[in-house]
Each structure stands twice: as structure tokens, then as C-alpha cells.
Amino acid sequence: MKITKVLRLSFLLFAFIGTSFPEAVHAKDAAAVLDVFGHEVQAGARYLIVAPSTDNTTTLAVTINGQVLCNSDVILSTLNESLPITFSPVIQSTDSVIREGTHLNVNFAGPIAMCAMAGVTPMWKIRFSTTLKGYIVTTGGVDRLNRFKITKYEGDNSFYQLSFCPMSEPFCECSCVPVGVNGDKNLVPGASPLLVMFEPDE
């Protein structure tokens, strides 16, 4: 009788873990995110996020008044103003490969020491902008609480799209929304998806 209860409790606990943390169970089943050269994107490695443009190649960068600083908004800028970023899975996996649909922390690999001195992080997060009267992507995020993911863009398999995945409760898997760009070139959640690729920063 006791054995039956223990087995039943173990099954329920495993089912709860599998439901609450699907990435921990199924992460290896997802396809690897590939860079522009067809290589697997690695956790902790530095990449530029490259977006197509009608005039020239553009990338994502944090800028404020023409200078790269911490605790600033993430915008779409020209390639020579770009900052490298790193990805890290919210739930650690057994390998270092970044996979499609996995919840990620996104960090700028730029002036980390400056960020630490300012008491902020170079991690992406979402905040409400009273000036723009909407939510935008900015820096100063907290590990595990500011989740993004990468998936293939449905309209063109040669590109990916970024999404923001809000977390309102400890075990809530809330709907993810695509990240796009507004008229001021700010990255914003809930907009038409921005098509991106990942270029190693060497």
C-alpha cells in the first residue's frame, strides 16, 4: 500500500515537473538555432543580431545620444554601431547549444563593468515608456524573469524571429509575443516580427 502511494506521488511529481518546466524535459527535441554560416548558435558566445534592410545591413544596438551606455533602450541601428550579444538558457541544458523555442536571457556583451558600476545589468527586459506610451525592450533585466525565445520565421525559413515571453506567476507559461520595431526604431513587443539572423562576433 505504501509502495503504491509512493509510486503515485512520484508519478504526479514527475508530471508536474514536465508540465511546469517543459524546456527541461524537451529541450533536446528542438532544432538548434543556426548562425549565418550554418553553425549551431552557442550559449555564451558573442553574436551580432543582423536584420535585413532595403538600403544596408542593420543590427541591434543599445545607444543613447549617440553613445553606447547601460540602462538604455534597445534600438535598430547601423552595423558599425552594433553591440554583440550573448544568449543563455533560463533552464540550463546538458549542452551549450541554443535551441528554437527555448526560454533565454539575452545580454549585451558590451560595457559590462560600466553596467556593474551603474548597478544595472546589460540583460534585455521590457519596460513601459511614458514617452512612447507603450512597452519597449531595454536593458537592466533580472536573470530568469526576462525571458525571450528564438523561433523560425514562418514566412521565410532563412530568417528567425525573437519573441518576448512574459512571466506573471512562478508556474505560469504565458503567451509569447513577437518582437518588432516601431517608427522610432525601438524594439517593441507585440509588433510585426523583425526578421533576424545571427552573425558570430569575431
C-alpha positions as MATLAB code, in Angstrom:
seq = 'MKITKVLRLSFLLFAFIGTSFPEAVHAKDAAAVLDVFGHEVQAGARYLIVAPSTDNTTTLAVTINGQVLCNSDVILSTLNESLPITFSPVIQSTDSVIREGTHLNVNFAGPIAMCAMAGVTPMWKIRFSTTLKGYIVTTGGVDRLNRFKITKYEGDNSFYQLSFCPMSEPFCECSCVPVGVNGDKNLVPGASPLLVMFEPDE';
ca = [
       0.000    0.000    0.000;
       2.819    2.367    0.953;
       4.698    1.450   -2.227;
       1.616    2.248   -4.312;
       1.292    5.657   -2.660;
       4.967    6.403   -3.203;
       4.768    5.425   -6.877;
       1.628    7.510   -7.351;
       3.267   10.523   -5.667;
       6.406   10.090   -7.785;
       4.346    9.962  -10.981;
       2.407   13.105  -10.038;
       5.628   14.933   -9.162;
       7.213   13.963  -12.497;
       4.085   15.022  -14.393;
       4.092   18.354  -12.578;
       7.751   18.961  -13.430;
       7.191   18.011  -17.076;
       4.222   20.371  -17.338;
       5.685   23.301  -15.424;
       9.154   23.154  -16.959;
       8.721   21.691  -20.467;
      12.105   23.009  -21.594;
      13.880   20.900  -19.005;
      12.305   17.766  -20.456;
      12.068   18.509  -24.180;
      14.901   20.970  -24.872;
      16.948   18.428  -26.822;
      13.984   17.666  -29.095;
      14.046   21.208  -30.531;
      16.130   22.192  -33.559;
      19.336   24.104  -32.956;
      19.377   27.805  -33.875;
      21.916   28.309  -36.694;
      24.116   31.313  -37.407;
      24.643   32.881  -40.853;
      27.273   30.218  -41.639;
      25.015   27.301  -40.716;
      26.775   26.592  -37.405;
      24.884   25.970  -34.160;
      24.491   29.069  -32.000;
      26.282   28.518  -28.688;
      25.343   29.767  -25.221;
      27.732   32.450  -24.016;
      29.270   33.070  -27.464;
      29.131   36.585  -28.902;
      26.835   37.303  -31.867;
      25.561   40.282  -33.784;
      21.820   40.252  -34.469;
      21.545   41.166  -38.143;
      18.303   42.337  -39.738;
      17.694   42.841  -43.484;
      17.213   46.349  -44.781;
      16.301   47.890  -48.106;
      19.415   50.076  -48.112;
      22.080   48.351  -45.967;
      22.527   45.699  -43.341;
      21.393   46.808  -39.911;
      21.892   45.308  -36.484;
      20.597   45.812  -32.989;
      22.456   48.162  -30.660;
      21.949   49.998  -27.403;
      22.506   53.720  -27.968;
      21.647   56.912  -26.161;
      22.541   60.290  -27.614;
      24.946   58.563  -29.970;
      26.847   56.808  -27.162;
      26.564   53.209  -26.051;
      25.522   53.099  -22.387;
      23.863   50.762  -19.917;
      20.288   51.063  -18.740;
      19.221   52.231  -22.180;
      16.679   51.232  -24.806;
      17.383   48.636  -27.483;
      17.078   50.050  -30.983;
      17.740   49.036  -34.569;
      20.920   50.755  -35.698;
      23.574   50.527  -38.424;
      26.099   47.700  -38.453;
      29.058   49.829  -37.349;
      27.130   50.910  -34.218;
      26.195   47.388  -33.204;
      26.956   45.653  -29.918;
      27.479   41.891  -29.615;
      25.018   39.897  -27.540;
      25.085   36.559  -25.754;
      22.285   34.054  -25.138;
      21.871   31.852  -22.063;
      19.032   29.372  -21.468;
      16.813   30.145  -18.480;
      16.881   26.419  -17.677;
      20.403   25.044  -18.088;
      20.759   22.167  -20.549;
      23.386   19.450  -20.780;
      24.968   21.035  -23.856;
      25.768   24.602  -24.890;
      23.522   24.727  -27.968;
      20.795   27.374  -28.205;
      17.611   25.718  -29.456;
      14.436   27.050  -31.045;
      11.648   27.862  -28.616;
      13.873   27.716  -25.513;
      13.389   30.489  -22.977;
      16.512   32.651  -22.984;
      18.239   35.509  -21.230;
      19.603   37.989  -23.778;
      22.610   40.068  -22.704;
      24.697   42.688  -24.403;
      28.349   41.701  -24.228;
      29.399   45.352  -24.209;
      30.415   47.544  -21.277;
      29.616   45.040  -18.505;
      31.980   46.698  -15.990;
      30.271   50.038  -16.610;
      26.889   48.402  -16.088;
      28.016   46.874  -12.792;
      29.248   50.254  -11.578;
      25.879   51.757  -12.500;
      24.062   48.994  -10.601;
      22.272   47.640  -13.696;
      22.713   44.670  -15.994;
      23.144   44.526  -19.775;
      20.289   41.965  -19.860;
      17.247   42.684  -22.000;
      13.888   43.327  -20.366;
      10.574   45.055  -21.134;
       9.515   48.367  -19.621;
       6.669   50.797  -20.192;
       7.734   54.042  -21.873;
       5.604   57.009  -20.891;
       7.127   58.980  -23.772;
       6.183   56.405  -26.405;
       3.069   55.305  -24.479;
       3.878   51.630  -24.904;
       6.217   48.804  -23.940;
       9.764   48.703  -25.314;
      12.831   46.475  -24.988;
      15.501   47.942  -22.740;
      18.360   46.763  -20.502;
      18.594   46.194  -16.749;
      16.853   42.813  -16.680;
      16.953   40.125  -13.972;
      18.031   36.529  -14.614;
      15.118   34.104  -15.265;
      12.489   36.870  -15.066;
      13.018   38.407  -18.518;
      12.515   35.597  -20.978;
      12.894   35.714  -24.731;
      12.926   32.952  -27.327;
      14.086   32.396  -30.910;
      11.927   30.636  -33.500;
      11.979   30.244  -37.262;
      10.123   32.970  -39.128;
       7.147   31.268  -40.782;
       7.236   33.422  -43.899;
      10.894   32.683  -44.727;
      12.846   29.794  -43.197;
      16.177   31.540  -43.795;
      15.316   34.016  -41.001;
      14.455   33.810  -37.325;
      12.262   35.954  -35.131;
      12.589   36.989  -31.498;
       9.689   36.846  -29.054;
       9.199   38.084  -25.512;
       7.660   35.568  -23.098;
       6.146   37.276  -20.024;
       6.012   35.508  -16.691;
       3.272   36.688  -14.325;
       3.295   33.815  -11.853;
       6.007   31.307  -10.790;
       4.487   28.428  -12.784;
       2.634   30.373  -15.450;
       3.568   29.711  -19.082;
       2.140   32.896  -20.584;
       1.831   33.527  -24.300;
       4.928   34.822  -26.090;
       4.624   37.860  -28.365;
       6.853   38.690  -31.375;
       9.408   41.481  -31.065;
       9.388   44.057  -33.854;
      10.393   47.666  -34.435;
       8.331   50.860  -34.092;
       8.647   54.094  -36.052;
      11.419   55.339  -33.762;
      13.429   52.119  -34.345;
      12.823   50.920  -30.799;
      12.429   47.185  -30.332;
       8.899   46.596  -29.067;
       6.876   43.501  -28.103;
       3.651   42.750  -29.915;
       4.677   44.255  -33.254;
       5.134   42.579  -36.636;
       8.080   40.189  -36.214;
      11.533   41.527  -37.035;
      13.395   39.105  -39.326;
      16.858   38.412  -37.916;
      19.984   36.304  -38.385;
      22.924   35.718  -36.061;
      26.459   36.602  -37.105;
      29.409   35.454  -34.949;
      31.343   38.386  -33.494;
      34.996   37.516  -34.033;
];
